[in-house]
Coordinates of C-alpha atoms and ligand atoms in Angstrom, one line a residue:
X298 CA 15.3 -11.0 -3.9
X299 CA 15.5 -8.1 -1.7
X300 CA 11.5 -7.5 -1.9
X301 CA 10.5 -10.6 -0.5
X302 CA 12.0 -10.2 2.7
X303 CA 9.8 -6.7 3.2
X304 CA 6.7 -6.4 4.5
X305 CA 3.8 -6.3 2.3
X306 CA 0.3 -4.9 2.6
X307 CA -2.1 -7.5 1.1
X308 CA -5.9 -7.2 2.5
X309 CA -7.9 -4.8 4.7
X310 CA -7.9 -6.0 8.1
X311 CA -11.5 -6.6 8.4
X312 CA -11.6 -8.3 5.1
X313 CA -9.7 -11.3 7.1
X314 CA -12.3 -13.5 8.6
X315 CA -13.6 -16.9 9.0
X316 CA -13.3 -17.6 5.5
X317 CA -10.4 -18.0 3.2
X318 CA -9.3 -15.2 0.9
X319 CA -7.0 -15.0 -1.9
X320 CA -4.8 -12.9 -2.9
X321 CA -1.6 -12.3 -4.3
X322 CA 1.6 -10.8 -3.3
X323 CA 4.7 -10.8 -6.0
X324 CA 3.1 -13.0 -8.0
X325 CA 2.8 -15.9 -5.2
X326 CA -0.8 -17.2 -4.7
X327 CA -1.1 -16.4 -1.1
X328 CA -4.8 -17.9 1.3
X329 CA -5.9 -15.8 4.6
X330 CA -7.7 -16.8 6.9
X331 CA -7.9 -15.8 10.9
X332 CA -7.0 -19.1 12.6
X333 CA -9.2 -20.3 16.6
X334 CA -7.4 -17.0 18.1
X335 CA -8.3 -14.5 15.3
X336 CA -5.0 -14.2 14.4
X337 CA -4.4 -14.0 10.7
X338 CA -2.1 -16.6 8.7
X339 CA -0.9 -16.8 5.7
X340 CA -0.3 -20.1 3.5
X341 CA 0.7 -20.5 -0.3
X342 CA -2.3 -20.8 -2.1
X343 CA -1.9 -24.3 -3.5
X344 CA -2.4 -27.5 -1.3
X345 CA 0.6 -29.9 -1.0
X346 CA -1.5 -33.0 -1.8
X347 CA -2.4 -32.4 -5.3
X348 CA -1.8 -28.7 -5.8
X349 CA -5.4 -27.4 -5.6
X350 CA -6.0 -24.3 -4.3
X351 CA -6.8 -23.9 -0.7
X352 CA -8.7 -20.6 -0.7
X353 CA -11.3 -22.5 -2.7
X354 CA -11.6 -24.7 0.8
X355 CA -13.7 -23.7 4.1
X356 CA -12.3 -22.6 7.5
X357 CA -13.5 -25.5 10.2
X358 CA -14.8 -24.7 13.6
X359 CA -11.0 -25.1 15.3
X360 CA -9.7 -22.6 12.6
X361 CA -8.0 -24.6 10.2
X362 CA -8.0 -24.4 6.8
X363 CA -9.6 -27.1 4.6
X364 CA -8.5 -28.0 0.8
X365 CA -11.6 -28.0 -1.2
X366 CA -10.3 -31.5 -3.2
X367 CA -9.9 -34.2 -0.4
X368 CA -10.5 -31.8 2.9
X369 CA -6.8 -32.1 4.3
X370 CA -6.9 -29.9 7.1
X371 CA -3.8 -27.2 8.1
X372 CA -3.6 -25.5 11.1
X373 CA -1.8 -21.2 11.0
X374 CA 1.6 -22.9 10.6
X375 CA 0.8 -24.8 7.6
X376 CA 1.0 -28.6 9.1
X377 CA -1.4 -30.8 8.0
X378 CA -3.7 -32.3 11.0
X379 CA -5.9 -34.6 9.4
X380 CA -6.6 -36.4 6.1
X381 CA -10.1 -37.9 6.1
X382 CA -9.2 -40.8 4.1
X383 CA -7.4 -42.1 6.5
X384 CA -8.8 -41.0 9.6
X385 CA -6.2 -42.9 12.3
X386 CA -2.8 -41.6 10.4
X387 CA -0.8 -38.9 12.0
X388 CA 0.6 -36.6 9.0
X389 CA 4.5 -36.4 9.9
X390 CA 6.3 -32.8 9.9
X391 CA 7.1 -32.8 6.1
X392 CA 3.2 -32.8 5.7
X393 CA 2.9 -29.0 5.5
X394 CA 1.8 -26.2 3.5
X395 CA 4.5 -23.2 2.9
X396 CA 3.8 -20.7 5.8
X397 CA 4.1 -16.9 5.5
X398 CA 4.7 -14.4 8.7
X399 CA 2.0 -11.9 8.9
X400 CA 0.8 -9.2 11.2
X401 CA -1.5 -6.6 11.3
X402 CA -1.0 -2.7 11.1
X403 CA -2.8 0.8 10.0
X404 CA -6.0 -1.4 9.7
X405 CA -3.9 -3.5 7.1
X406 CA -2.9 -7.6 7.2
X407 CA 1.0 -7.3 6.0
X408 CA 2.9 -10.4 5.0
X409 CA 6.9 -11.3 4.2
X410 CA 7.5 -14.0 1.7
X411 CA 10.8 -14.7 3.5
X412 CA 12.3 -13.8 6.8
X413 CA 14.3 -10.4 7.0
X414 CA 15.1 -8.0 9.5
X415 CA 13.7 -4.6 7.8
X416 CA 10.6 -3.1 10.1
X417 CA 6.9 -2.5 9.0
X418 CA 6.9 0.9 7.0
X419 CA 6.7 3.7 9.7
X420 CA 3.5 5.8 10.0
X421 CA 3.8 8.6 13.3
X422 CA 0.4 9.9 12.9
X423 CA -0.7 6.1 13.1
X424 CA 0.1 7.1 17.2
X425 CA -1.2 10.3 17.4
X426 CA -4.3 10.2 19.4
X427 CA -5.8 13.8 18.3
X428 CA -5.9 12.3 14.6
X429 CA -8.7 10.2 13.7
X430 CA -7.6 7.1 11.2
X431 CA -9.0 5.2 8.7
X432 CA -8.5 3.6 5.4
X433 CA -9.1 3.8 2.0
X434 CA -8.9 1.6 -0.8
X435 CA -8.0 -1.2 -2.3
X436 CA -7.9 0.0 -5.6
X437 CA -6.5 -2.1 -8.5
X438 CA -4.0 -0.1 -10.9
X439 CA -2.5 -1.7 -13.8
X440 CA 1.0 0.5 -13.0
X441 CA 4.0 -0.8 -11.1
X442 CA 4.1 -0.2 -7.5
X443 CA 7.3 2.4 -8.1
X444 CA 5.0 4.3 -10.6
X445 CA 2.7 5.0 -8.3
X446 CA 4.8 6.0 -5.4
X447 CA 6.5 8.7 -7.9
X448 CA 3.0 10.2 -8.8
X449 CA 2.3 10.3 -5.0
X450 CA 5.9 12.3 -4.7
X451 CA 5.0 14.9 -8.1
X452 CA 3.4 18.4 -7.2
X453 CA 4.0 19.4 -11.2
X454 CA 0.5 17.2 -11.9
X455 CA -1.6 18.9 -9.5
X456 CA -2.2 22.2 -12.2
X457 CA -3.8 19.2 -14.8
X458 CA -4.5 16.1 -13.3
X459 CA -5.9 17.5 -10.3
X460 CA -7.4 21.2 -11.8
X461 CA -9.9 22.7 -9.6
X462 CA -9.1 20.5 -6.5
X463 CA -5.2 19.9 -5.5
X464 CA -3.8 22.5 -8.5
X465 CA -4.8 25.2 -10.6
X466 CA -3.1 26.2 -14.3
X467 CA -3.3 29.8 -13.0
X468 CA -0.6 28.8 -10.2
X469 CA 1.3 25.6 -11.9
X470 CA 5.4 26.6 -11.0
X471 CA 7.2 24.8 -8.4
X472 CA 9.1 26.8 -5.6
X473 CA 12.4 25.1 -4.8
X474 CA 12.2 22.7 -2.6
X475 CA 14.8 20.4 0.1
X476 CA 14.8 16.9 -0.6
X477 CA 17.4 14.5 1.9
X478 CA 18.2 10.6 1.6
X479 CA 17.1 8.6 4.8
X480 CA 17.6 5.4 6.0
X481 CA 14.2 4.2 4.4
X482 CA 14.1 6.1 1.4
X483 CA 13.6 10.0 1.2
X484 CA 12.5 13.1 3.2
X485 CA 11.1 15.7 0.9
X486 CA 10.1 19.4 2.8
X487 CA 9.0 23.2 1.6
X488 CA 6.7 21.5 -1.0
X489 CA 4.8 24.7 -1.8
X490 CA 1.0 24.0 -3.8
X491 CA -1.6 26.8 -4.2
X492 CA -4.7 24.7 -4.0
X493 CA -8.1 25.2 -4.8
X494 CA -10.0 22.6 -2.5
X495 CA -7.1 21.1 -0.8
X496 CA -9.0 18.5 1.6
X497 CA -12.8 18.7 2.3
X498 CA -13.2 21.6 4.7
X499 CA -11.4 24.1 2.2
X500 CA -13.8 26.9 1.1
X501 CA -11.3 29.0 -0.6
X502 CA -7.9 28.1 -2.6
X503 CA -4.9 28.0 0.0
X504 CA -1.2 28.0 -0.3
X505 CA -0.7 24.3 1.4
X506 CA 2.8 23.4 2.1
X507 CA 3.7 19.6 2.0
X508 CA 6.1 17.1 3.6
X509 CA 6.7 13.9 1.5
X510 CA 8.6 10.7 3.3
X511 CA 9.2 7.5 1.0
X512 CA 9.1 5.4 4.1
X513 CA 9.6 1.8 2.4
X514 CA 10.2 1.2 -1.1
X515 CA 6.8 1.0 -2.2
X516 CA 5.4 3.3 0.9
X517 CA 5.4 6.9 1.4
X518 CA 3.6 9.6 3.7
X519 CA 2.6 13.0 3.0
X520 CA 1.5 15.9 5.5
X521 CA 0.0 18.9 4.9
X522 CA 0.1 21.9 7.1
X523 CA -1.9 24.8 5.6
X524 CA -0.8 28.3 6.0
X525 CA -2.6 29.7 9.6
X526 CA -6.1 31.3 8.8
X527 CA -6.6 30.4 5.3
X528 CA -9.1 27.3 5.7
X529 CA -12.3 27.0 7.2
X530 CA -11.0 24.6 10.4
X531 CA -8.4 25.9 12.7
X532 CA -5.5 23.5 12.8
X533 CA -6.1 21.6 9.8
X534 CA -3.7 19.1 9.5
X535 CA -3.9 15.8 8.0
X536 CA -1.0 13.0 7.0
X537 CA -1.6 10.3 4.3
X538 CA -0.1 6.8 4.1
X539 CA 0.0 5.0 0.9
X540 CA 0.4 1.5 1.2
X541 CA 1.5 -0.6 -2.1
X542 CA 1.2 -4.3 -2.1
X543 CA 3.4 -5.2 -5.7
X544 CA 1.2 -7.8 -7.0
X545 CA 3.4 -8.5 -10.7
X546 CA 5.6 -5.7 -12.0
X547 CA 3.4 -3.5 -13.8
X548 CA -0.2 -4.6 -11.2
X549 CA -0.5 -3.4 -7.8
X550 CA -2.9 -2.6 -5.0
X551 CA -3.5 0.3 -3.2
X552 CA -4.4 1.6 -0.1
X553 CA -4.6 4.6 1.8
X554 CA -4.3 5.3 5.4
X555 CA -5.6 8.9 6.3
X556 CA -4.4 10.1 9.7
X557 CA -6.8 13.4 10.0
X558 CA -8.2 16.0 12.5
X559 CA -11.8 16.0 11.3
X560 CA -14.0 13.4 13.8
X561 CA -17.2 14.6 12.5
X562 CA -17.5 13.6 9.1
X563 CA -18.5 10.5 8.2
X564 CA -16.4 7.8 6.6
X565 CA -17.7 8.0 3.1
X566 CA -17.1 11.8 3.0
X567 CA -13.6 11.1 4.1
X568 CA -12.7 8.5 1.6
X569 CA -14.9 10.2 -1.5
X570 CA -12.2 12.6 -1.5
X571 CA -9.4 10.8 -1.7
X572 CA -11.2 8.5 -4.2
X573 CA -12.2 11.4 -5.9
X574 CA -8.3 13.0 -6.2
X575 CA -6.8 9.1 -7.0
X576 CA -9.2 8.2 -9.7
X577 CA -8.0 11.4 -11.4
X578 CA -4.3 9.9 -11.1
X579 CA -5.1 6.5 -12.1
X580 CA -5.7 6.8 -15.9
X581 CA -2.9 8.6 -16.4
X582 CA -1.0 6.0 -14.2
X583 CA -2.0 3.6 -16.4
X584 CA -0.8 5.1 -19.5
X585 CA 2.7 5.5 -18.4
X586 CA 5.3 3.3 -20.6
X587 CA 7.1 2.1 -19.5
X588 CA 4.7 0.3 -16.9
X589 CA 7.9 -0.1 -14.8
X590 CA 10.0 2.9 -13.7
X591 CA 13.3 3.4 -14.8
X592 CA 16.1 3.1 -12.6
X593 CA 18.3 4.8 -15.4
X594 CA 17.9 8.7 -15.3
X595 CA 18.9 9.0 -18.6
X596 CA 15.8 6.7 -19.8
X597 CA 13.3 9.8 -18.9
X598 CA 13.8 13.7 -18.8
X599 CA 13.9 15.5 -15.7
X600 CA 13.8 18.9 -14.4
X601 CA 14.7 21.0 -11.2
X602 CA 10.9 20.5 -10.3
X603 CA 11.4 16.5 -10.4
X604 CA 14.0 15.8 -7.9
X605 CA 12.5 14.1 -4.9
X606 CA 11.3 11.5 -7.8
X607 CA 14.9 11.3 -8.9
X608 CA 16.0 11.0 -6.0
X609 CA 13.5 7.9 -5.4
X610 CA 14.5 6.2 -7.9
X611 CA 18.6 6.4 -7.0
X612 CA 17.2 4.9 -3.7
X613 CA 15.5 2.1 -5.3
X614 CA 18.6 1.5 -7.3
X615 CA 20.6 1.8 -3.8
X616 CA 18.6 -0.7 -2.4
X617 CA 18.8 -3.2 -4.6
X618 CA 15.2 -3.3 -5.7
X619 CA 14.0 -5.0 -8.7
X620 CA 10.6 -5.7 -8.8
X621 CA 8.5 -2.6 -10.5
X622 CA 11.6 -1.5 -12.1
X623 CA 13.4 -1.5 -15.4
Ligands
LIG899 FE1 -5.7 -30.8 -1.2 FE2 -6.0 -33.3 -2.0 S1 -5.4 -31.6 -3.2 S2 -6.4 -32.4 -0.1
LIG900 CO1 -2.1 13.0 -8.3

């Protein structure tokens, strides 16, 4: 399967400590934990001996990950280094614990299920010193991961999901707009919103023009260049990741990585607006049936005003992707 050899989002980074944590990544059961060097690993979360689950166990003081049931101990590449009831035997190599690759990036622990060449999803504000980052999120959503990618891509919400911040119904038509197929997905430019309170500085409604990227099959990155002189802070720019990690079909988890100029306000300020703008999606996310999004385009309507979500979907269907969709 095509999606286990990507990389995944599955925890924020400094939710990986000395303890184990579970979580779950195309329905597998996965443990983290950060091993003696702080690096994170990644284990299936069910213990070789008798199948008990090892994010139930402790970290020990070398790192290694203890099974709750009869304290086997692994170390990060999933070998088993010690079994107390039998404190002289040395566990052979077929004593081990399935092992995951994991690595850390945009303040986010990703993991691949299975080896695979394809790169972490790209972020270029991520490198951009004159942009301050942080995250935001998780937040649980009972929608496929392709679902909520689409929304992400769809400017025709913003009049009635998003009235009085993102859109108005005043200003709800959608100039034409370019949309190109890349190598990771789509490039999506001259996305034209008139927006009442576009980001948190705004203190009048602004014509805001948009550039989508799907960057990974279940990531994508907007930025938003305002038109000179029409908001409050000179230069106002900001790009936003969102990072999907597919937990079943029709789950996922979300998080955002905000890539913006504004180094005063706090954290919290930062993030309530996002939250603020994504728990206005997320009902309507929810409601969408089919949960999964189909790869057929004769299964939904679409119009001129739809076509960087059309054209998502043929890449999904290029690619070979199954998980999410139907
Ligand atoms: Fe894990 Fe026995 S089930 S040590
Ligand atoms: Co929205």
């Amino acid at each position: 399967m095509v999606e286990s050899t990507l990389w995944h989002p599955v925890a924020l980074a400094g939710d990986v400590g000395n303890s184990p944590l579970a979580v779950q990544l195309l329905e597998q059961p996965l443990v983290l934990w950060r091993d003696g060097l702080g690096v994170v690993q990644a284990l299936a979360d069910r213990c070789p001996h008798r199948g008990a689950r090892l994010s139930l166990g402790r970290v020990t003081v070398q790192g290694r990950l203890e099974c709750p049931y009869h304290g086997w101990q692994f170390d990060g590449s999933g070998q088993c280094t010690h079994v107390p009831a039998l404190p002289a035997f040395v566990p052979p190599a077929t004593h081990c614990a399935r092992r995951h690759e994991t690595c850390e990036a945009h303040g986010l622990v990703w993991v691949r299920l299975a080896p695979g060449s394809a790169a972490l999803p790209p972020f270029a504000a991520e490198e951009d010193v004159r942009l301050r980052k942080l995250n935001c999120g998780p937040y649980d959503v009972a929608a496929s991961a392709p679902r909520i990618i689409e929304n992400f891509l769809d400017m025709a919400h913003f009049g009635f999901v998003h009235e009085g911040w993102l859109g108005s119904r005043e200003a709800t038509a959608i100039e034409d707009y370019r949309v190109e197929p890349t190598a990771t997905g789509l490039l999506a430019t001259g996305c034209k919103a008139w927006q009442p309170q576009s980001n948190l500085h705004s203190t009048a409604a602004a014509q805001v023009e948009y550039t989508y990227e799907v960057t990974a099959p279940y990531a994508a990155v907007l930025t938003k260049v305002p038109e000179a002189g029409t908001t409050a802070v000179d230069g106002w720019r900001e790009s936003i990741a969102l990072f999907i990690c597919p937990i079943t079909p029709v789950r996922s988890r979300v998080w955002f990585r905000l890539a913006v100029a504004d180094f005063d306000s706090p954290d919290e300020k930062l993030q309530a607006f996002q939250h603020t703008i994504f728990t206005q999606d997320q009902p309507v996310l929810e409601s969408q049936m089919p949960q999964c999004l189909p790869l057929d385009l004769r299964a939904e309507l679409h119009t001129a005003a739809d076509k960087a979500s059309s054209a998502y979907r043929r890449f999904l269907r290029q690619s070979g992707i199954t998980f999410g969709v139907c």
